[in-house]
Amino acid sequence: MPNTKKLIYSFGNRKADGHARMQELLGGKGAGLHEMTRIGIPVPPGFTITTEVCKYYYDHHRRYPKELKTQVIAGLARMEKILGRRFGEGENPLLVSVRSGARESMPGMMDTVLNLGLNDQTVQGLISRTNNRHFAFDSYRRFIQMYADVVLGINHKAQGGRDPLETLLEHKKNARGARVDGDLTAADLEQLVAEYKAEIKSICGKEFPEDPFDQFWGAIGAVFGSWNNDRAVAYRDLYRIPHTWGTAVNVQAMVFGNLGDNCATGVAFTRDPASGEKRFYGEFLINAQGEDVVAGIRTPKPIAELGQTMPKAERELQRVCRSLEKHYRDMQDVEFTIEDGKLWMLQTRTGKRTGFAAVRIAVDMVEERIIDKKEALLRIEPDQLNQLLRPIFDQNGKEQAHKDGRLLGNGLPAGPGAATGRIVFHADDAVEWKKRGERVILCRVETSPDDIRGMDAAQGILTARGGMTSHAALVARQMGKVCVAGCEVLHIDYSGRTLRVDQSELKEGDWISIDGSTGQVFEGEIQTLPSEVLQVLLSGSLDAKKSRLYQQFAKLMKWADDARRLGVRTNADQPDQAAIAKAFGSEGIGLCRTEHMFFQGDRIQAVREMILADDEAGRRRALAKLLPMQKQDFKGILEIMGDLPVTIRTLDPPLHEFLPKHDNEVVELAQAMGVSFEVLRDKVTVLQEFNPMLGHRGCRLGISYPEITEMQAQAIFEAACELRREGKNPFPEIMIPLVGSRQELHEQNVIVRRVAAATQTAYGVKVRYLVGTMIELPRACMVADEIADEAEFFSFGTNDLTQTCLGLSRDDAGKFLPTYVLNGLFPEDPFVSIDREGVGALMRIAVAKGRKKRKNLEMGICGEHGGDAKSVAFCHQIGLDYVSCSPYRVAIAKLAAAQAALREKDRC
Ligand code: PEP
Ligand code: MG
């Protein structure tokens, strides 16, 4: 690191070295503090140690750059000058907080130390400054406890489940008959400080550090160290935050929300983070320190009540929040402290929100002329739209539950949606039960950052304590989980694994239902209904005009449609799926897998006859039975899709997939088919392959047995011709799978076109159609120009292309891929998000070669990646015409396509 490198950035007194766009270097919290200071918002002075220092710290065996010390001393001196106090001085001491602050917020995952700088001398200075001995010793005892936990590692985990300092506090309370901490006298607290120090000495073998500079460097090291604690690492894994980013550290002058009853601390959102409603929203605790609110230990009061006790501060808070939202042009999540009636802001950041809130805030802000449509589209994470399609409780089911007396209580509606599941009390159990296929609700007194994986595994989260901004609520919203927080009537007994409300007792494994939109908690299971969006779009059971949610969703989709260039089609195999796709605004079917039709009803019988037939004549007889059924399916889909394209793929999987595998099934089938067990078993054995994914499948089937392709083409064209005769305008695109050479496609193309011509002649109508291929093999990409001679369209089958490019079996990779991703060998699962360097490079080659040969070659993607937002952006970049995804991901793909187009414009 060069000598001149700036390692700390100061802020205070309306001047700041940093600003809002420096999140990378200063972390989110740091950047917010600097920006607020710049725009004249009351912020206690301080400085930010950059994320670069954190990186240095980890790269150099936990040592700091040598210039840091001088810069930190200069930073402290600036704070001292602004405040007229001195760090470590007995008379008028400067106390500081030392907080983590990564580029992306990681709520509660890393450590913080408050009240730093207190020792036996400075506590006296604090007493004379505040004239409040109780407060000073309470702060001192809190500081020692926090420092012991965070810096010295003395906590319940390290000490076998019992926190020694917490135990001393409990003893003291019992001895004094104190109900809450606040009932202890100043003398009690002073004694407690001495007892804490003695205990620490007996555990660590050395004194608690009295020198404020020793305390300071201890805290800095601990905060940097907490970047790599287990829960922070787990959180980053979950949210794919790079482990290399590091955290910044914010050192800031303390302001006290626990100085008395004209003091408070709280958090607020400029709009409701759960629903998105435009209302000032927040919670506070009188006479408390910041950590008490988020920790969910005391349930805070709604912000509306702040005006009753501190009207001036409340007005000021509202004013500051309004100006912050205006300045950032987005919903803000703030932390504040009121000391002696004066408001101080400790944090502002763009507030995390549910999918519901994301849509509502974006659309409302366009209507309020705060942002334009483009910004609205760019602000929503495409995957968040999933939440809008989640089930809600059936109103009748809920009413019945009420009548049956199954309403257990009401909590706070912290994460919207309906969730029903079996009760578990521990995060590890949630993970285990989910693995067994159970739906669970994680029920906790309150959650902590250690519960993150269990929260992820659960259908929903229910807590007995904590507010709308408690850990459970924040994290649930971020995950898009259903959450009811602070349902205070619940008595949870972890050791007995029970949950009691008055006389009712529920045990682990019992069913419970939580409504995260209303906060209600019910015993037992309640039926769910499709979301409002689905009720409007699919069942028509809700009038669009009556659903604000639907209207806003529709508005957003319209904006996305106007902005995007990529088409969005759907993978659908049946008429009902096609209808869903159409309702979501799909612009065609991008993949109809015909083999799925083979499994329905008694068709499988005819399929098996076809496979078992000894010769072509036998196969044709069986195929003739399948023909009318396939034709019916195709007709249904083509009819629903009107004149939109419907891409129908000829048979793809190896034939053994249609035959039974186990002896008992073979016996049963042999009897039903009137063949001997041996004949059938031999056939199954003959068809078995060592590596079926690379075996007799795809177009290789149609080439070995042209009569299969012939039958399928006939079914498609008869269906289309019948619709033509009915005055409709169907548009089938016949797609040949797993092609690796021009000749393969040619052979299939000849069959399809011959059947098409004959069928059209027989019906006396003309049908619009295309014949094309899937691009699923690296070879197909490399000879795409030759293949384009035969193909009118390409559709990238990126499931197989990923498998064949990376040499990763689709069926077996699950055993090791998660470890690969976890250890960073793959940045992401390549079956989820396109591997741009490998698979993506092949796609680029195919696009270029294909278009060079045939200018108007239509190109799309129908692998699972077609519904993945990042892959959609890539498809846009390489110039595909459309993506095709499952019906329920159409909205996501549309938004991702719009974002890709808008970002491209920005770059131009
Ligand atoms: C593909 O390989 O991407 C594809 C869509 O085909 P399937 O998943 O049916 O093999
Ligand atoms: Mg495939």
mmCIF file of N, CA, C and O and ligand atoms in Angstrom, residues 649 652 697 774 776 800 810, ligand 2:
data_model
loop_
_atom_site.group_PDB
_atom_site.id
_atom_site.type_symbol
_atom_site.label_atom_id
_atom_site.label_comp_id
_atom_site.label_asym_id
_atom_site.label_seq_id
_atom_site.Cartn_x
_atom_site.Cartn_y
_atom_site.Cartn_z
ATOM 1 N N ARG A 649 -40.995 -29.800 -29.906
ATOM 2 C CA ARG A 649 -39.777 -30.579 -30.089
ATOM 3 C C ARG A 649 -40.128 -32.045 -30.314
ATOM 4 O O ARG A 649 -40.988 -32.592 -29.634
ATOM 5 N N ASP A 652 -37.251 -36.721 -27.462
ATOM 6 C CA ASP A 652 -35.868 -36.475 -27.048
ATOM 7 C C ASP A 652 -35.266 -37.558 -26.140
ATOM 8 O O ASP A 652 -34.131 -37.975 -26.342
ATOM 9 N N ARG A 697 -30.535 -40.880 -27.788
ATOM 10 C CA ARG A 697 -31.580 -39.899 -27.471
ATOM 11 C C ARG A 697 -31.538 -38.774 -28.509
ATOM 12 O O ARG A 697 -30.710 -38.784 -29.409
ATOM 13 N N MET A 774 -32.514 -27.505 -31.908
ATOM 14 C CA MET A 774 -31.934 -27.083 -30.637
ATOM 15 C C MET A 774 -30.429 -27.082 -30.801
ATOM 16 O O MET A 774 -29.880 -27.909 -31.517
ATOM 17 N N GLU A 776 -27.483 -27.791 -28.605
ATOM 18 C CA GLU A 776 -27.237 -28.373 -27.281
ATOM 19 C C GLU A 776 -25.862 -29.019 -27.175
ATOM 20 O O GLU A 776 -25.518 -29.578 -26.137
ATOM 21 N N ASP A 800 -28.540 -29.022 -21.712
ATOM 22 C CA ASP A 800 -27.603 -29.983 -22.301
ATOM 23 C C ASP A 800 -26.312 -29.316 -22.724
ATOM 24 O O ASP A 800 -25.241 -29.910 -22.610
ATOM 25 N N ARG A 810 -25.821 -33.751 -15.848
ATOM 26 C CA ARG A 810 -26.983 -33.085 -15.247
ATOM 27 C C ARG A 810 -27.523 -33.885 -14.082
ATOM 28 O O ARG A 810 -28.053 -33.343 -13.127
HETATM 29 MG MG MG B 2 -31.879 -30.958 -23.978
#
